[in-house]
Short mmCIF file of N, CA and C and ligand atoms in Angstrom, two decimals:
data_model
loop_
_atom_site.label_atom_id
_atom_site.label_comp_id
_atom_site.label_asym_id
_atom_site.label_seq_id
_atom_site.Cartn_x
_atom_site.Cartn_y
_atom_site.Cartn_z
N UNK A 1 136.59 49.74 -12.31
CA UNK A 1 136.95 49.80 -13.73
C UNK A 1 137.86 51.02 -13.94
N UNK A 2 138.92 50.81 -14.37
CA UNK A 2 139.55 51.82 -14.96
C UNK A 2 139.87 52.91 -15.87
N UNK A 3 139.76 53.65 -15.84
CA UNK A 3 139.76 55.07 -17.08
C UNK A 3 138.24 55.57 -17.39
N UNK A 4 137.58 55.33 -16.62
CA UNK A 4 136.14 55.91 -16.60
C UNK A 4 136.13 57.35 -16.53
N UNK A 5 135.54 58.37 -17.40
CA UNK A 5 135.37 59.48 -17.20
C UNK A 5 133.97 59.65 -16.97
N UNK A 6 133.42 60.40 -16.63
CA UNK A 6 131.80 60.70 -16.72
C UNK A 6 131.95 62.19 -17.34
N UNK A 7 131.29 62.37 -18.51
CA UNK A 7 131.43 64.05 -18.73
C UNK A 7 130.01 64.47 -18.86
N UNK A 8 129.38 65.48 -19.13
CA UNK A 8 127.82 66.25 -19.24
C UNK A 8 127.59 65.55 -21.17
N UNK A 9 126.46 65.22 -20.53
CA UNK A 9 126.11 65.04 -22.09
C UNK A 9 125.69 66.44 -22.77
N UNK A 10 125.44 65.90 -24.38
CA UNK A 10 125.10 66.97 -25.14
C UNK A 10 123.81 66.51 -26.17
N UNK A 11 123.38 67.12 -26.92
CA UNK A 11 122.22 67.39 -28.51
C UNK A 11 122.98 65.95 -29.07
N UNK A 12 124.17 65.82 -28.90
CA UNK A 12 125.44 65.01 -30.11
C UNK A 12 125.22 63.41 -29.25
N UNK A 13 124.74 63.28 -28.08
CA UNK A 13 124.36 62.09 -27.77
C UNK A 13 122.95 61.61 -27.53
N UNK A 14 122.09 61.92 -27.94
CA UNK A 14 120.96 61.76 -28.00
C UNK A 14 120.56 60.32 -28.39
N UNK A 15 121.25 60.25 -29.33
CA UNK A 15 121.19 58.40 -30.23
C UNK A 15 121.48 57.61 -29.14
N UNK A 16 122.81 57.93 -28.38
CA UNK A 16 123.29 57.19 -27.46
C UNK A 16 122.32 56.87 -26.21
N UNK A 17 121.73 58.16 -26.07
CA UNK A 17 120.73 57.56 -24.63
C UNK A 17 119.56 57.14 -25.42
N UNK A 18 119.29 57.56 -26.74
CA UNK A 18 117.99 56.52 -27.43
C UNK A 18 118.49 54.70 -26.91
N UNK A 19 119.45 54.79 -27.23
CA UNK A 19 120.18 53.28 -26.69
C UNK A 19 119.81 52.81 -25.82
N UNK A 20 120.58 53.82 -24.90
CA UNK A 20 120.26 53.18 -23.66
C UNK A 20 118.76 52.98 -23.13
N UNK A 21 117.91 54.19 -23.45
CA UNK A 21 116.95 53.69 -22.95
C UNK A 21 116.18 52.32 -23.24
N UNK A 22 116.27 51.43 -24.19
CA UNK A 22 116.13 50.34 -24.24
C UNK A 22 116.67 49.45 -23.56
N UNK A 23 117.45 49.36 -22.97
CA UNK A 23 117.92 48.81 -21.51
C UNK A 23 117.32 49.10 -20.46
N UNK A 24 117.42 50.32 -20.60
CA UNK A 24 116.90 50.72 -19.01
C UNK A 24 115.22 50.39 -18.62
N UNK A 25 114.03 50.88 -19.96
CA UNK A 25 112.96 50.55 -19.96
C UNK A 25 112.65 49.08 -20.71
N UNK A 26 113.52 47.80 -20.97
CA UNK A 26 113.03 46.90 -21.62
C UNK A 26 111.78 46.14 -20.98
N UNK A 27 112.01 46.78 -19.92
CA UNK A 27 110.67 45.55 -19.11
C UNK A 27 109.41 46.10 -19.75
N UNK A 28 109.21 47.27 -19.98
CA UNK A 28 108.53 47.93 -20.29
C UNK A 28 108.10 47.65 -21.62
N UNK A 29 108.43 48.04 -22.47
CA UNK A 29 108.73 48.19 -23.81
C UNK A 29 108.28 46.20 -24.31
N UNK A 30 108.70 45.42 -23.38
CA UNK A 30 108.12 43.94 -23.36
C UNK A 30 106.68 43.84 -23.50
N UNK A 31 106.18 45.18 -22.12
CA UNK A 31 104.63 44.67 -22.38
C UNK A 31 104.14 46.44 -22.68
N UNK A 32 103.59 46.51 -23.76
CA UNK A 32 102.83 47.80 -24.07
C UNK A 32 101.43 47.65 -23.58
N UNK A 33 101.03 46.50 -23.07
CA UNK A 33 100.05 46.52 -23.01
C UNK A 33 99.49 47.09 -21.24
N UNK A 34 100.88 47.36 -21.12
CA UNK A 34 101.11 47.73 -19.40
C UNK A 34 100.16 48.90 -18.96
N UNK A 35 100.02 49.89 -20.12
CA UNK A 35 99.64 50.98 -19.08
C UNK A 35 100.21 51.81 -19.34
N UNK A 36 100.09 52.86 -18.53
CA UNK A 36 101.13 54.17 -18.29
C UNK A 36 100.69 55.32 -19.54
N UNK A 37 101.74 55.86 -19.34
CA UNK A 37 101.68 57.43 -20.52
C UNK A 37 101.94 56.97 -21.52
N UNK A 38 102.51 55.96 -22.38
CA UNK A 38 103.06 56.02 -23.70
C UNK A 38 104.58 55.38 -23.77
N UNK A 39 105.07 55.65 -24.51
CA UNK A 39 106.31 55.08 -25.08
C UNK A 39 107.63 55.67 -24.56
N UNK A 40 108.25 54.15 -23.97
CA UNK A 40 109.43 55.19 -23.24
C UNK A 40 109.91 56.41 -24.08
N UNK A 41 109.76 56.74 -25.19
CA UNK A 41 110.44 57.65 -25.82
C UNK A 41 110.14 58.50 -25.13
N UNK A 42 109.63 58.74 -24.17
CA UNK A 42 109.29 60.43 -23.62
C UNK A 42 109.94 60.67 -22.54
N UNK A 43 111.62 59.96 -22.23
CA UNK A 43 112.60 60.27 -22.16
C UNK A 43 113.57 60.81 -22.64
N UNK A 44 113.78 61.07 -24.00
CA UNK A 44 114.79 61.67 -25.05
C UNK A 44 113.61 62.12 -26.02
N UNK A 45 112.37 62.15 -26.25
CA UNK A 45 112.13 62.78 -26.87
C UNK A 45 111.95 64.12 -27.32
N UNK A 46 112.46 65.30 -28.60
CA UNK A 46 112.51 66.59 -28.27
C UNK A 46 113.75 67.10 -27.29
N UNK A 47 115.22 66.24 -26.91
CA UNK A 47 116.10 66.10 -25.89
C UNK A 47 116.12 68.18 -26.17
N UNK A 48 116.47 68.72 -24.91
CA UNK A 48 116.97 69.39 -25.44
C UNK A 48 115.99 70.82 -24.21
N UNK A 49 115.01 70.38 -24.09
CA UNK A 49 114.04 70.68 -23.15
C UNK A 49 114.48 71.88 -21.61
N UNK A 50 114.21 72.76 -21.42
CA UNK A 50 114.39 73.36 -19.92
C UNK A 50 114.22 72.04 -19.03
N UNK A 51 115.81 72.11 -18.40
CA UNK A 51 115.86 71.09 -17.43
C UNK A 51 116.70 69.87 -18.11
N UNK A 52 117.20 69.45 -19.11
CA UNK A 52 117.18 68.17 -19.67
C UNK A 52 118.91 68.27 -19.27
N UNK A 53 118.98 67.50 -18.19
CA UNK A 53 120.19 66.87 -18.66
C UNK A 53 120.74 65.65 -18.18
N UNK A 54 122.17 65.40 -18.77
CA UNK A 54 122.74 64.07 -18.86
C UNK A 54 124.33 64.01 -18.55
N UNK A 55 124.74 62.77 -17.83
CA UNK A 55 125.67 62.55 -18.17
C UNK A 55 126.11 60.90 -18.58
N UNK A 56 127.34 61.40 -19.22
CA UNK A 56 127.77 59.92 -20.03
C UNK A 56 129.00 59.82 -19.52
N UNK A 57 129.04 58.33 -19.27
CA UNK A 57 130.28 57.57 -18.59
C UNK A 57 130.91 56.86 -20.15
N UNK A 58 132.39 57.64 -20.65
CA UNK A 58 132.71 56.92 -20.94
C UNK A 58 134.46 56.49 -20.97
N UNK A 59 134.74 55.14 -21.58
CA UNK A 59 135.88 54.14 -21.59
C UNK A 59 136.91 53.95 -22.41
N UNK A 60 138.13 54.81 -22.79
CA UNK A 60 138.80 54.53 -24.21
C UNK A 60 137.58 55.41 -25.09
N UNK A 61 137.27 56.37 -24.98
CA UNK A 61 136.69 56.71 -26.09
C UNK A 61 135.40 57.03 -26.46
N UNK A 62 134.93 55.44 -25.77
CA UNK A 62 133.87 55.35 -26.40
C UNK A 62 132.56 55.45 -24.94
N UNK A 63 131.30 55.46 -25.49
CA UNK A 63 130.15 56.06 -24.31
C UNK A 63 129.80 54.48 -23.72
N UNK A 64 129.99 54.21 -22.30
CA UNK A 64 129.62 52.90 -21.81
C UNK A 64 128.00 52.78 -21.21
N UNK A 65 127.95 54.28 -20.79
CA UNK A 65 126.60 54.36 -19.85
C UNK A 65 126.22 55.54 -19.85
N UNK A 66 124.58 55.74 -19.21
CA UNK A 66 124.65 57.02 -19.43
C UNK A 66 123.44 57.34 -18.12
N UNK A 67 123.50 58.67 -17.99
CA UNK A 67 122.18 58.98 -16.68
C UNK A 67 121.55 60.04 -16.78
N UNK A 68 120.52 60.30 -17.02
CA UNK A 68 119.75 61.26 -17.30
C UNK A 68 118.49 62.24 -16.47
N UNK A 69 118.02 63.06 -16.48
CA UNK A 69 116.59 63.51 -16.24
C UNK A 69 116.25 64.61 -16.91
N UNK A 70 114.92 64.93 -16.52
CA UNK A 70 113.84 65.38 -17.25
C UNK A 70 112.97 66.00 -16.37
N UNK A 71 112.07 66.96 -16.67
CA UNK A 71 111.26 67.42 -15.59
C UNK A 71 110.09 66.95 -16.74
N UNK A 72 108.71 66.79 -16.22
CA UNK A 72 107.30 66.62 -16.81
C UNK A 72 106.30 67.58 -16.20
N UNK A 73 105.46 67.18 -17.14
CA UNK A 73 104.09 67.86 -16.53
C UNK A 73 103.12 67.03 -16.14
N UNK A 74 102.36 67.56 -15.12
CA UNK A 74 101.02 66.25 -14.83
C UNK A 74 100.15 65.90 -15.96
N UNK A 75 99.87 66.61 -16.72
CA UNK A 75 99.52 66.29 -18.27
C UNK A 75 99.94 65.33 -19.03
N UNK A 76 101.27 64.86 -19.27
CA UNK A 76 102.12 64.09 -19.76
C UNK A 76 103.36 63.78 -18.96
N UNK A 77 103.23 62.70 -18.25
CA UNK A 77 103.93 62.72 -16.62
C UNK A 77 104.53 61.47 -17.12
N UNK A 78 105.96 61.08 -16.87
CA UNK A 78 106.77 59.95 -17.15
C UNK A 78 106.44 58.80 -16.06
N UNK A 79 106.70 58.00 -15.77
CA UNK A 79 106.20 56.23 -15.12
C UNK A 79 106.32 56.60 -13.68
N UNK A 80 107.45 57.47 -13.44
CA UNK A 80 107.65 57.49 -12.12
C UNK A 80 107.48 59.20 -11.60
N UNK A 81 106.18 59.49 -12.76
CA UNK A 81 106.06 61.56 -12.31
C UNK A 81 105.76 61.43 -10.43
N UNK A 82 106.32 62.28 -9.78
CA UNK A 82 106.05 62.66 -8.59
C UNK A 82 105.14 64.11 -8.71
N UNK A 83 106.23 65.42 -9.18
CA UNK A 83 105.50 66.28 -9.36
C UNK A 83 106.18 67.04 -10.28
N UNK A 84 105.56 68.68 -10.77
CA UNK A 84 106.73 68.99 -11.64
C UNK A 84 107.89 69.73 -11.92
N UNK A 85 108.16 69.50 -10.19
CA UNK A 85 109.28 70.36 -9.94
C UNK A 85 110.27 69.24 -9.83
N UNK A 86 110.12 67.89 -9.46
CA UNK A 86 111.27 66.79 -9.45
C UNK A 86 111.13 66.02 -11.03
N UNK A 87 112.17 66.09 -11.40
CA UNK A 87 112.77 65.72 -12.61
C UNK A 87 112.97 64.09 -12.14
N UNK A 88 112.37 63.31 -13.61
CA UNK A 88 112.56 61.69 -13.19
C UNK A 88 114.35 61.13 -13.85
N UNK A 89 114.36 60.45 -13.60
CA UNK A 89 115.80 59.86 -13.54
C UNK A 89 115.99 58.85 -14.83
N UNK A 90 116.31 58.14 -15.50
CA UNK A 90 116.90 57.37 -16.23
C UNK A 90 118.10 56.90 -16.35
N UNK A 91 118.75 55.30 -16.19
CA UNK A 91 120.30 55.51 -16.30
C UNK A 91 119.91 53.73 -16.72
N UNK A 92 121.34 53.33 -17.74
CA UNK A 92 121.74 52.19 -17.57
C UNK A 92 123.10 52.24 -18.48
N UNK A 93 124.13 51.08 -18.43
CA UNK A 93 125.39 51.08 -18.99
C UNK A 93 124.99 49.57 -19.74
N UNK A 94 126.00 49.69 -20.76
CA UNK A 94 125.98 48.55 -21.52
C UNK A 94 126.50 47.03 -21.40
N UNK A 95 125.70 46.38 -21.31
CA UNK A 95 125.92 44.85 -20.45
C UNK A 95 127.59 44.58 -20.44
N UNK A 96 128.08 44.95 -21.46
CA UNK A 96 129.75 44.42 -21.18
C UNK A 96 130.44 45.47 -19.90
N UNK A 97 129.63 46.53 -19.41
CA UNK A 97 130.63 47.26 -18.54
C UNK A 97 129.80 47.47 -17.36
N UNK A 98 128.93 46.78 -16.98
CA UNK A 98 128.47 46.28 -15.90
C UNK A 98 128.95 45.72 -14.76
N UNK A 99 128.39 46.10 -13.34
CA UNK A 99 129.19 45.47 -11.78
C UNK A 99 130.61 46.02 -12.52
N UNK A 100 130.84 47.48 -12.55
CA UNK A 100 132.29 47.78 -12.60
C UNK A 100 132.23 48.80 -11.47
N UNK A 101 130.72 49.48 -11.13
CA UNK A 101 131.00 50.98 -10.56
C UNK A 101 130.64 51.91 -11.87
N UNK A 102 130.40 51.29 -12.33
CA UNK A 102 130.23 52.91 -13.78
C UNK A 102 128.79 53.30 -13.69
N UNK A 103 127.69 52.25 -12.71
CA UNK A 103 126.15 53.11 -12.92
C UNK A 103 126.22 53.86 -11.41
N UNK A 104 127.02 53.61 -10.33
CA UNK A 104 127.22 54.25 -9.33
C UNK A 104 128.21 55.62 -9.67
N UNK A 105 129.05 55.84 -10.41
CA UNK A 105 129.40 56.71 -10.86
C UNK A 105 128.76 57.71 -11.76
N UNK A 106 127.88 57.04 -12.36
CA UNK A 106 127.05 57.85 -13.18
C UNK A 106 126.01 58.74 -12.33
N UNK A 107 125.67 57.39 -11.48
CA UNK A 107 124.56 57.93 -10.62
C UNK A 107 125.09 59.40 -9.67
N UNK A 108 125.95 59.60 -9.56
CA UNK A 108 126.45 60.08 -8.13
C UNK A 108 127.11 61.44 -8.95
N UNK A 109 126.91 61.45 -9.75
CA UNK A 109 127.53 62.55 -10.57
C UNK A 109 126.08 63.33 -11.10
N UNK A 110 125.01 62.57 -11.71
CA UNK A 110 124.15 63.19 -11.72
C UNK A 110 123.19 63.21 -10.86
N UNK A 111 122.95 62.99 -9.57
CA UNK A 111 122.54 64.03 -8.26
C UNK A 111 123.20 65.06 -8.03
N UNK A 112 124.76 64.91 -8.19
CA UNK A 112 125.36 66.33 -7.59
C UNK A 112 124.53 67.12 -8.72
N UNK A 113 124.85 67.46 -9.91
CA UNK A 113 124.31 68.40 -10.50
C UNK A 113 123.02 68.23 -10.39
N UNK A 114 121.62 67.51 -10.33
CA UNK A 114 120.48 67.77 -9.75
C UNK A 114 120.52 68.74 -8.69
N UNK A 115 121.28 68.73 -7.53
CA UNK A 115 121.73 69.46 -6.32
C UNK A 115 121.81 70.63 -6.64
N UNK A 116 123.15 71.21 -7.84
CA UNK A 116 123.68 72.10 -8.24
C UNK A 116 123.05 73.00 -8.98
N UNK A 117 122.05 72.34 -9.06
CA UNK A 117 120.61 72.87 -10.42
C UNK A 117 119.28 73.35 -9.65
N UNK A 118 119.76 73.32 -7.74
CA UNK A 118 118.56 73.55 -7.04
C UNK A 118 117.33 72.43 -6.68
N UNK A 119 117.46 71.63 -7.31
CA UNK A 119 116.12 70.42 -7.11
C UNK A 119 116.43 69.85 -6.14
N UNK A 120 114.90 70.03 -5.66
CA UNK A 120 114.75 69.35 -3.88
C UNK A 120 114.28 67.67 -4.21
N UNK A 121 114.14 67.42 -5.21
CA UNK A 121 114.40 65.88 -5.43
C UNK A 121 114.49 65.18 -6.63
N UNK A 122 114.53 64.14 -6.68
CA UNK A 122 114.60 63.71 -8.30
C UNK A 122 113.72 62.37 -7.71
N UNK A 123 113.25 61.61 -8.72
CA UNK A 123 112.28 60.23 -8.90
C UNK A 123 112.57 59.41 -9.85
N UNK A 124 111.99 58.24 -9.68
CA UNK A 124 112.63 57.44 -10.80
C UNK A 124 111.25 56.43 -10.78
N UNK A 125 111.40 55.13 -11.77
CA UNK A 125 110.42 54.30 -11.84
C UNK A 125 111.31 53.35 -12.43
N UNK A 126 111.40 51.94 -11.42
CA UNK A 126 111.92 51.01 -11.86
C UNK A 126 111.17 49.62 -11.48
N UNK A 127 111.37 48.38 -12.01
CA UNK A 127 110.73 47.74 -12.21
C UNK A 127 111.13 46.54 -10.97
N UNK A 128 110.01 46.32 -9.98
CA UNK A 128 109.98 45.89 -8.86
C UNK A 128 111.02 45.02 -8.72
N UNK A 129 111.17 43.70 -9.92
CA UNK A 129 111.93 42.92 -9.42
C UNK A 129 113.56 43.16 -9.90
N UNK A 130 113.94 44.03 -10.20
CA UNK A 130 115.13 44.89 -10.42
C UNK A 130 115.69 44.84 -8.98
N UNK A 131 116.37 43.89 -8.94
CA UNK A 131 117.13 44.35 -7.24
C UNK A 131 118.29 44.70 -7.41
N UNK A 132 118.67 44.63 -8.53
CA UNK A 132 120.20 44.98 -8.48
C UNK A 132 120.04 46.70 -8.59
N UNK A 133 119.26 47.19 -9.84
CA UNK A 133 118.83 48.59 -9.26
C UNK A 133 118.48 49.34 -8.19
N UNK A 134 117.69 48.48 -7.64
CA UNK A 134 116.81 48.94 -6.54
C UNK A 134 118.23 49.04 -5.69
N UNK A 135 119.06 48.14 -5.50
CA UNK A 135 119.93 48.44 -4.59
C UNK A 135 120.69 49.56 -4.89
N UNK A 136 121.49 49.77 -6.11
CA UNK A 136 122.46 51.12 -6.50
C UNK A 136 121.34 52.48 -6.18
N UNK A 137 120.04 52.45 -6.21
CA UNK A 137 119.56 53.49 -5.87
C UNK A 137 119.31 54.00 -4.26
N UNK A 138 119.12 52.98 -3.64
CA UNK A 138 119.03 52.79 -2.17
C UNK A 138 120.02 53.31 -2.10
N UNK A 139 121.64 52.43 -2.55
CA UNK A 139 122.63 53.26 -1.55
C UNK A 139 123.10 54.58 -1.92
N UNK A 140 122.12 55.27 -3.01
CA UNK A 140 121.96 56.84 -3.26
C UNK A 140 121.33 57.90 -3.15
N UNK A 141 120.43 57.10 -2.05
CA UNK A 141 119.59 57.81 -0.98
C UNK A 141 118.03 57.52 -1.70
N UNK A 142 117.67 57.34 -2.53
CA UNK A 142 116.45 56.70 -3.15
C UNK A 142 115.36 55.91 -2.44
N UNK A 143 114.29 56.50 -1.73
CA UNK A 143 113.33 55.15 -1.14
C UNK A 143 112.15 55.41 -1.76
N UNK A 144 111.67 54.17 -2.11
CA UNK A 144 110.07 54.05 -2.54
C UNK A 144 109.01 54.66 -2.00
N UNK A 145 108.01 55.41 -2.87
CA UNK A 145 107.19 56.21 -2.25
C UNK A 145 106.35 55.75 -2.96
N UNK A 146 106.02 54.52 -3.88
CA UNK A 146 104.97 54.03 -4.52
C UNK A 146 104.73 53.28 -5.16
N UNK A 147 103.50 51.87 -5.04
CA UNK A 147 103.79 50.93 -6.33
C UNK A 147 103.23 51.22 -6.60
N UNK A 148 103.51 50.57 -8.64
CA UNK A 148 102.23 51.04 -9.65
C UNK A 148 102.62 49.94 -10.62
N UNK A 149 101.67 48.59 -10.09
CA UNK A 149 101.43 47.59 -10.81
C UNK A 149 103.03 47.09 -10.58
N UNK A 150 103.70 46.72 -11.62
CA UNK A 150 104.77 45.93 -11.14
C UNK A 150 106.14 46.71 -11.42
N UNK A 151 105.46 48.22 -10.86
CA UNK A 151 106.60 48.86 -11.09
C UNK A 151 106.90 49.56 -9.25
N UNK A 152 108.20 50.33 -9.15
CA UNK A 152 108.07 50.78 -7.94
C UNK A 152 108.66 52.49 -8.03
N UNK A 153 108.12 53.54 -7.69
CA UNK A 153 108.39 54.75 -7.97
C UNK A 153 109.78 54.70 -6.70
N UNK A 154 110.84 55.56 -6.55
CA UNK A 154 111.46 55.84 -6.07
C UNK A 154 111.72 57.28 -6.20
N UNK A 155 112.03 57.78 -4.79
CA UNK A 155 112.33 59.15 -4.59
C UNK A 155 113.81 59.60 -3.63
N UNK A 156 114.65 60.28 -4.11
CA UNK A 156 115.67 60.94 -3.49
C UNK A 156 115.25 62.38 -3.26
N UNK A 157 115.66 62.75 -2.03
CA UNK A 157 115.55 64.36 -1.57
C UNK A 157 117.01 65.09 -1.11
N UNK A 158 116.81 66.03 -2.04
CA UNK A 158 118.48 66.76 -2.35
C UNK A 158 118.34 67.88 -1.52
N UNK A 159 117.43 68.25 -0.94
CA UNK A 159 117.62 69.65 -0.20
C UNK A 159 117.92 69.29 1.19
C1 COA B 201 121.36 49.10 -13.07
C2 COA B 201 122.67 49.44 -13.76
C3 COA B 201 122.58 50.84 -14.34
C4 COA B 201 123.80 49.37 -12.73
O1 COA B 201 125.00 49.77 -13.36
P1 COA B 201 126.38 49.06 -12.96
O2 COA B 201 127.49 49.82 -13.60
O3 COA B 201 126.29 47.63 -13.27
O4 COA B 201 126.37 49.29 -11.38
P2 COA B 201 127.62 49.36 -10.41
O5 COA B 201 128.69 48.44 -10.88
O6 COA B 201 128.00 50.79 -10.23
O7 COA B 201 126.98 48.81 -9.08
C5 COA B 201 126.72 49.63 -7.97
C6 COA B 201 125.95 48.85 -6.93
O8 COA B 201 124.66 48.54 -7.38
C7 COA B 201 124.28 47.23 -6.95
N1 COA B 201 124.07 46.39 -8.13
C8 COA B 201 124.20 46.76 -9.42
N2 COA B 201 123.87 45.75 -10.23
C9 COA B 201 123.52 44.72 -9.44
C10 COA B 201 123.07 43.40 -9.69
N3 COA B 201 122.89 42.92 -10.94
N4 COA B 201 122.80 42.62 -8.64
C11 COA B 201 122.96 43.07 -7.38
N5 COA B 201 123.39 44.32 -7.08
C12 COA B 201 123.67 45.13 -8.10
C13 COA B 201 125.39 46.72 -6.10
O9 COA B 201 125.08 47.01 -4.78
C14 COA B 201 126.56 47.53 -6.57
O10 COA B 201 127.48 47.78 -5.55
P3 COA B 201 128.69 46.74 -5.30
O11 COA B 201 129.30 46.49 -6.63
O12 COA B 201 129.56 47.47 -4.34
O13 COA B 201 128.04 45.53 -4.74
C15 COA B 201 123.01 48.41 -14.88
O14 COA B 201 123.02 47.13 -14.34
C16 COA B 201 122.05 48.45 -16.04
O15 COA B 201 122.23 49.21 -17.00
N6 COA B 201 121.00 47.59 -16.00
C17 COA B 201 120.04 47.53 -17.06
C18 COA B 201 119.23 48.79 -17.15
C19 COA B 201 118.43 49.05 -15.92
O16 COA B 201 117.95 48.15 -15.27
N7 COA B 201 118.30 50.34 -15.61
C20 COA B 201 117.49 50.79 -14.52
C21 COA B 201 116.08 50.96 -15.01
S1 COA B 201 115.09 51.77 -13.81
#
């Protein structure tokens, strides 16, 4: 896809990854009756956090996608907490700018700065039968270190 920028998000896109995260967690958000900590909101919620950041891919202007993390506590630990020194991951782009390269770009931009920020890994939690994810994370060094019900934790190691 052409004219893709990815820049650092800010406070000023917050709405935008409220967005997205309904993409990214819909499987979720389908069944509440799943389990877990609570409401995806405890990805952008309070954005703003030691540790919180993002970047946004966008096209002409406007924001297509976006990729995020977060660090937690074992107290209040996100779907895919490892521990609370690895920050969990979040990313998805908006169905019209999809299979372009813009969530591999997103992706690959925010590990480097995970990297750049010192973290010896980042984690994620995506939903087993997600293969098209499962694959963009694989080929970003990402392997499963856990199921949990019909989800699958994934882990990258940056050090
Ligand atoms: C997952 C998602 C972020 C990928 O973004 P994208 O811009 O479409 O991904 P890319 O175009 O960069 O694809 C990169 C690679 O990922 C894999 N991939 C991505 N989507 C795929 C799909 N639907 N089927 C198979 N492989 C897929 C491919 O290997 C692809 O490489 P290739 O194009 O060289 O074959 C996007 O599809 C999305 O937002 N999905 C909904 C939200 C979501 O599921 N988020 C993850 C929750 S954990």
């Amino acid at each position: 896809m052409g004219g893709v920028v990815v820049r650092r998000g800010g406070a000023q896109d917050v709405r935008f990854l409220r967005d997205m995260l309904h993409h990214a967690y819909y499987w979720k958000e389908r069944r509440p009756d799943a389990g877990g900590p609570g409401p995806v909101q405890l990805y952008v919620k309070a954005w703003g956090r030691k540790g919180d950041t993002a970047v946004i891919a966008v096209v002409d202007g406007f924001p297509v996608g976006a990729a995020w993390y977060r660090l937690f506590r074992a107290g209040a630990p996100g779907y895919g907490f490892v521990d609370e020194h690895t920050p969990e991951l979040a990313i998805a782009v908006v169905p019209s700018a999809r299979g372009k390269g813009v969530g591999s770009a997103l992706l690959a931009s925010l590990l480097e700065r995970a990297r750049a920020d010192g973290f010896a890994g980042i984690s994620l939690s995506v939903d087993r039968l997600n293969e098209g994810a499962i694959t963009l994370y694989r080929q970003h060094g990402f392997e499963p270190v856990e199921e949990r019900g019909d989800s699958l934790t994934m882990l990258a190691r940056l050090a």
